Coordinates of C-alpha atoms and ligand atoms in Angstrom, one line a residue:
X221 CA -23.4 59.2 82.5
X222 CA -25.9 56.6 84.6
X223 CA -24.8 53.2 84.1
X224 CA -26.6 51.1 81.5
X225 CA -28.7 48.1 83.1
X226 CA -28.1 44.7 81.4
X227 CA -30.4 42.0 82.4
X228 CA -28.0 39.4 82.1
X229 CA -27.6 35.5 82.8
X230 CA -24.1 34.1 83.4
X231 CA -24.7 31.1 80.7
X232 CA -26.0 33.2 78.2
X233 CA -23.1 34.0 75.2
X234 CA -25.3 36.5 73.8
X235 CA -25.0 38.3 77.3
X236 CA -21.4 37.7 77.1
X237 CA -21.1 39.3 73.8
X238 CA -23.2 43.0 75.1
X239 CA -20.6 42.6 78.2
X240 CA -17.5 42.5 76.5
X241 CA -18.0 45.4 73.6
X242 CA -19.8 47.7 76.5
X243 CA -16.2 46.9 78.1
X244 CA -14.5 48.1 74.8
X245 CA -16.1 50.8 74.0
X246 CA -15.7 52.0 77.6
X247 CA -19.4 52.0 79.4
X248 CA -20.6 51.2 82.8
X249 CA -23.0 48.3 82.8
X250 CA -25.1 47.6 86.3
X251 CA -25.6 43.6 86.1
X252 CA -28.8 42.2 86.8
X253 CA -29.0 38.5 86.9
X254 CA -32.2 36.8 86.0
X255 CA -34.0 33.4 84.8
X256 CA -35.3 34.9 81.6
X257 CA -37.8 31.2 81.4
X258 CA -39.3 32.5 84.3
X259 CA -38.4 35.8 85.1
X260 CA -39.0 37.4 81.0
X261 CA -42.5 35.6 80.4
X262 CA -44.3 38.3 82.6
X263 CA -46.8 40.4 80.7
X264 CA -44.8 43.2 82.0
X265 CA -41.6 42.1 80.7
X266 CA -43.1 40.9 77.1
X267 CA -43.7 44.6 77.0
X268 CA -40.2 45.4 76.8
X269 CA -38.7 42.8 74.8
X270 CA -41.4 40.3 73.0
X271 CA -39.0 37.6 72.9
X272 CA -37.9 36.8 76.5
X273 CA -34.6 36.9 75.7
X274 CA -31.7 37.5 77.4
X275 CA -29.4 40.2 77.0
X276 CA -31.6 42.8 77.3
X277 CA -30.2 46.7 78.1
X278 CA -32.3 49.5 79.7
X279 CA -30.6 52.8 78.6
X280 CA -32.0 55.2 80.7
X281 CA -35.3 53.7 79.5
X282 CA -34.9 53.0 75.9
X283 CA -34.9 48.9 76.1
X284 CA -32.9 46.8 73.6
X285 CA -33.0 43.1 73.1
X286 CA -30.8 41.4 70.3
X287 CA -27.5 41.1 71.4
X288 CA -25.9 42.4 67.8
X289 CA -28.1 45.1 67.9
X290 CA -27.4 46.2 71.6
X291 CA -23.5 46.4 70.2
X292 CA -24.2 47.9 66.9
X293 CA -25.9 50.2 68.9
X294 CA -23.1 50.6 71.3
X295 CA -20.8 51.4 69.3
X296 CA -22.7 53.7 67.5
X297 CA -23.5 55.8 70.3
X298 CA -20.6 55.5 73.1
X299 CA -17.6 54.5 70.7
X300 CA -14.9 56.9 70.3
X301 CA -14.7 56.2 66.7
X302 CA -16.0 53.5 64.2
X303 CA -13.5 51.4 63.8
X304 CA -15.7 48.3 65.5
X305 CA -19.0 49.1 63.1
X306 CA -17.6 51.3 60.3
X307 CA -20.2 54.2 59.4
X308 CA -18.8 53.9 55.7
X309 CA -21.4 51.7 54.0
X310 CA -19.0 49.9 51.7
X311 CA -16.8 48.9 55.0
X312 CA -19.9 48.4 57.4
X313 CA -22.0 46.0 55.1
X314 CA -19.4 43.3 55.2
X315 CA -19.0 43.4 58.7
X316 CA -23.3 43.1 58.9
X317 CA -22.8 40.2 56.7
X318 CA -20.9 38.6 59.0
X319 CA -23.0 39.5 61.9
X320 CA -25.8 37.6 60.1
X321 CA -23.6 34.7 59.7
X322 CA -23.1 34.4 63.2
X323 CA -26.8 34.3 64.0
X324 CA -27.0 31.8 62.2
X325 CA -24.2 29.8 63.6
X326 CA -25.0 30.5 67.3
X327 CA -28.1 29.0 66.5
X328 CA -26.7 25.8 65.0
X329 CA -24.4 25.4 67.9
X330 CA -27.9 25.9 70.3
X331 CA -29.0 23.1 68.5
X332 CA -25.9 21.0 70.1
X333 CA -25.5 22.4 73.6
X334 CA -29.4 23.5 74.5
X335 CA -31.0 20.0 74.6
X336 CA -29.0 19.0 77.4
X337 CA -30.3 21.9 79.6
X338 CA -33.3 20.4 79.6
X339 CA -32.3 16.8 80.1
X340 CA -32.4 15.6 76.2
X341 CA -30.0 14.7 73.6
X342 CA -29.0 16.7 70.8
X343 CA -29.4 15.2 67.2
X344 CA -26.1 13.9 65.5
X345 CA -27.4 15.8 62.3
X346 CA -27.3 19.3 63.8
X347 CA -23.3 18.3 64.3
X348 CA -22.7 18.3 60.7
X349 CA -24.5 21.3 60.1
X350 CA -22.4 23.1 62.8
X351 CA -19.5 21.5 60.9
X352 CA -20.8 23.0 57.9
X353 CA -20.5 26.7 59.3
X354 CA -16.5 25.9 60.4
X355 CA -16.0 25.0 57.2
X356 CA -17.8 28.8 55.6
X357 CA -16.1 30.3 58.6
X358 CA -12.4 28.2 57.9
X359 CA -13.1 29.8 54.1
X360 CA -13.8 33.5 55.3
X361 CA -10.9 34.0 57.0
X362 CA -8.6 32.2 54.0
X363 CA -5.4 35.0 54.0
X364 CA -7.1 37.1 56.1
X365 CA -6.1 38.4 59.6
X366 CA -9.5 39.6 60.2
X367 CA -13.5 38.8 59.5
X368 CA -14.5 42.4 57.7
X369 CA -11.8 44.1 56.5
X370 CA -8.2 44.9 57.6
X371 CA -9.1 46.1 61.2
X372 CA -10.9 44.0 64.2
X373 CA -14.3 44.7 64.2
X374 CA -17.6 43.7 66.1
X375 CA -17.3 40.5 63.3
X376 CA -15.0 39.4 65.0
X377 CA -15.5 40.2 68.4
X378 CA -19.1 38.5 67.9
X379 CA -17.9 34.8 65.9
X380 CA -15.1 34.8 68.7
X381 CA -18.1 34.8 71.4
X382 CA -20.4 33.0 69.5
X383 CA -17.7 30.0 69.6
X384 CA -17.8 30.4 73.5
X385 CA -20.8 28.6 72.9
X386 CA -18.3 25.3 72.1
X387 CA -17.4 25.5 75.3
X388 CA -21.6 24.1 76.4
X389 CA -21.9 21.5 73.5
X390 CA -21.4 18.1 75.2
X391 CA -17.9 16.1 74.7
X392 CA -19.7 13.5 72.8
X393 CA -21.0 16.0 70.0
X394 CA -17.5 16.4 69.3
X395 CA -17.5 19.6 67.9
X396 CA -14.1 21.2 67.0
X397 CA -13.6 24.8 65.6
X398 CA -9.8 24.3 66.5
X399 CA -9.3 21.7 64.1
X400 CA -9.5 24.6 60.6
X401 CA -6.2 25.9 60.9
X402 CA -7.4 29.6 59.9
X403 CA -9.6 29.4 62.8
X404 CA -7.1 28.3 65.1
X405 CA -4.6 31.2 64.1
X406 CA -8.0 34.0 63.8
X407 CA -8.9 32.9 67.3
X408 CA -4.7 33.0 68.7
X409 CA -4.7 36.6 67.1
X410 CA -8.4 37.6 68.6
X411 CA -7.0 36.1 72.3
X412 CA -3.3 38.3 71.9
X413 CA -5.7 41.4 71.0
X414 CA -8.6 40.9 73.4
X415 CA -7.1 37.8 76.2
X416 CA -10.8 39.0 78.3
X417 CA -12.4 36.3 76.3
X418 CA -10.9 33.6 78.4
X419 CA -12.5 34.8 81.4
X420 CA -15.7 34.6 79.5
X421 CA -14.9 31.1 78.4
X422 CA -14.3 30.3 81.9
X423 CA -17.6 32.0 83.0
X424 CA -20.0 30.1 80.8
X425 CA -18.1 26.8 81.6
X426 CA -18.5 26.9 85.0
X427 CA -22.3 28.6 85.0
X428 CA -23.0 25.5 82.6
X429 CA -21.3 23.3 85.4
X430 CA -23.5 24.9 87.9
X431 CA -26.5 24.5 85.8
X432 CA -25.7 20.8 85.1
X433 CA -25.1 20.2 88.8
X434 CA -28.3 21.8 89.6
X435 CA -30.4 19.0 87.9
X436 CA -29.2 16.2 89.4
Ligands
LIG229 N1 -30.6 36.2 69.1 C1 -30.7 36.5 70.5 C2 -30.6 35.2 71.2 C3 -30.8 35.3 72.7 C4 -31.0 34.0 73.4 O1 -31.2 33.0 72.8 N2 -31.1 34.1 74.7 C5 -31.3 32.9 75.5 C6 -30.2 32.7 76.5 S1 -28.7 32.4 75.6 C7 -32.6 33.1 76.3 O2 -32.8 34.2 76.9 N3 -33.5 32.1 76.3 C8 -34.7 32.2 77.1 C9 -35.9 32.0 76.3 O3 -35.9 31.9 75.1 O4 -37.0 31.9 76.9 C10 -29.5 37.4 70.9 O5 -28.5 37.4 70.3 O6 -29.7 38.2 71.8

């Protein structure tokens, strides 16, 4: 099989999250870095994905944006079984209602850690709000070893990247996931099964440093 193009940038936790489950369920991804503010806005480019977003895959010319999608779809296609996105409806709606939960939680924690890529300051309210989704997510996992059901699945492996994202939000914001104790022993339990995600952690901290560095 060709390898799968991902047009990828090194800060981006969304690309971070199509990276790691291509590297579970086993397939070969060519990296192509790229600016998506100036490299995605061409009229050419808008074609393919409307958003100018990165991740975006090119799958022997089928082009996917969204990174929950890309690994629904994934999975769907290249996984060995369906463990990670269960094909039972029953089993695969909880782990899509997680999935939507962490959309909307990445996109809190933007609120924190974007501004500062462009020189501003984050609003103190958007903190509490990204409290608010530790506390839902502290809750979720109350006597549970897992997000969706008894087995690790893509909810997991996408809230576990999403709070990569912790890693960009600025010291002052003090946000703190590892203060919830069920967060803390979720995350300890997703590190033994999958220990990758600390070389992602590392990644996006020092791409951010790079970026930081850059606009001085
Ligand atoms: N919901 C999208 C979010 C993607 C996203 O926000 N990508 C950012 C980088 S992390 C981006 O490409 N921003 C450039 C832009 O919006 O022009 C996903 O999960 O793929």
């Amino acid at each position: 099989m060709p390898p799968l193009t991902l047009y990828n940038s090194n800060l981006s936790v969304p690309c971070r999250l199509v990276r790691i489950v291509a590297g579970v369920v086993g397939v070969d991804l060519k990296i192509v870095n790229v600016v998506p503010r100036v490299d995605l806005r061409t009229p050419e480019w808008l074609k393919k994905n409307p958003q100018h977003t990165v991740p975006v895959v090119d799958d022997n010319g089928l082009w996917l944006n969204e990174s929950r999608a890309i690994s629904m779809y994934l999975i769907s296609k290249y996984a060995k079984d369906d463990s990670l996105y269960p094909k039972d409806v029953n089993k695969r709606v909880l782990v899509d209602q997680r999935l939507f939960f962490d959309q909307d939680l990445f996109g809190r924690l933007a609120k924190i850690f974007h501004p500062q890529l462009f020189g501003k300051s984050f609003d103190p309210s958007d903190v509490e709000k990204v409290n608010d989704s530790f506390e839902s997510l502290s809750r979720m996992l109350e006597d549970k070893q897992w997000l969706a059901g008894e087995n690790i699945t893509l909810a997991d492996y996408a809230v576990a990247t999403s709070l990569v994202a912790v890693e960009k939000t600025p010291k002052a914001a003090g946000v703190d996931h590892l203060k919830h104790a069920n967060i803390k022993q979720w995350l300890s339990r997703f590190e033994d099964r999958y220990p990758q995600i600390l070389e992602h952690r590392k990644g996006v901290r020092e791409a951010l440093e790079q970026r930081l560095q850059s606009m001085k």
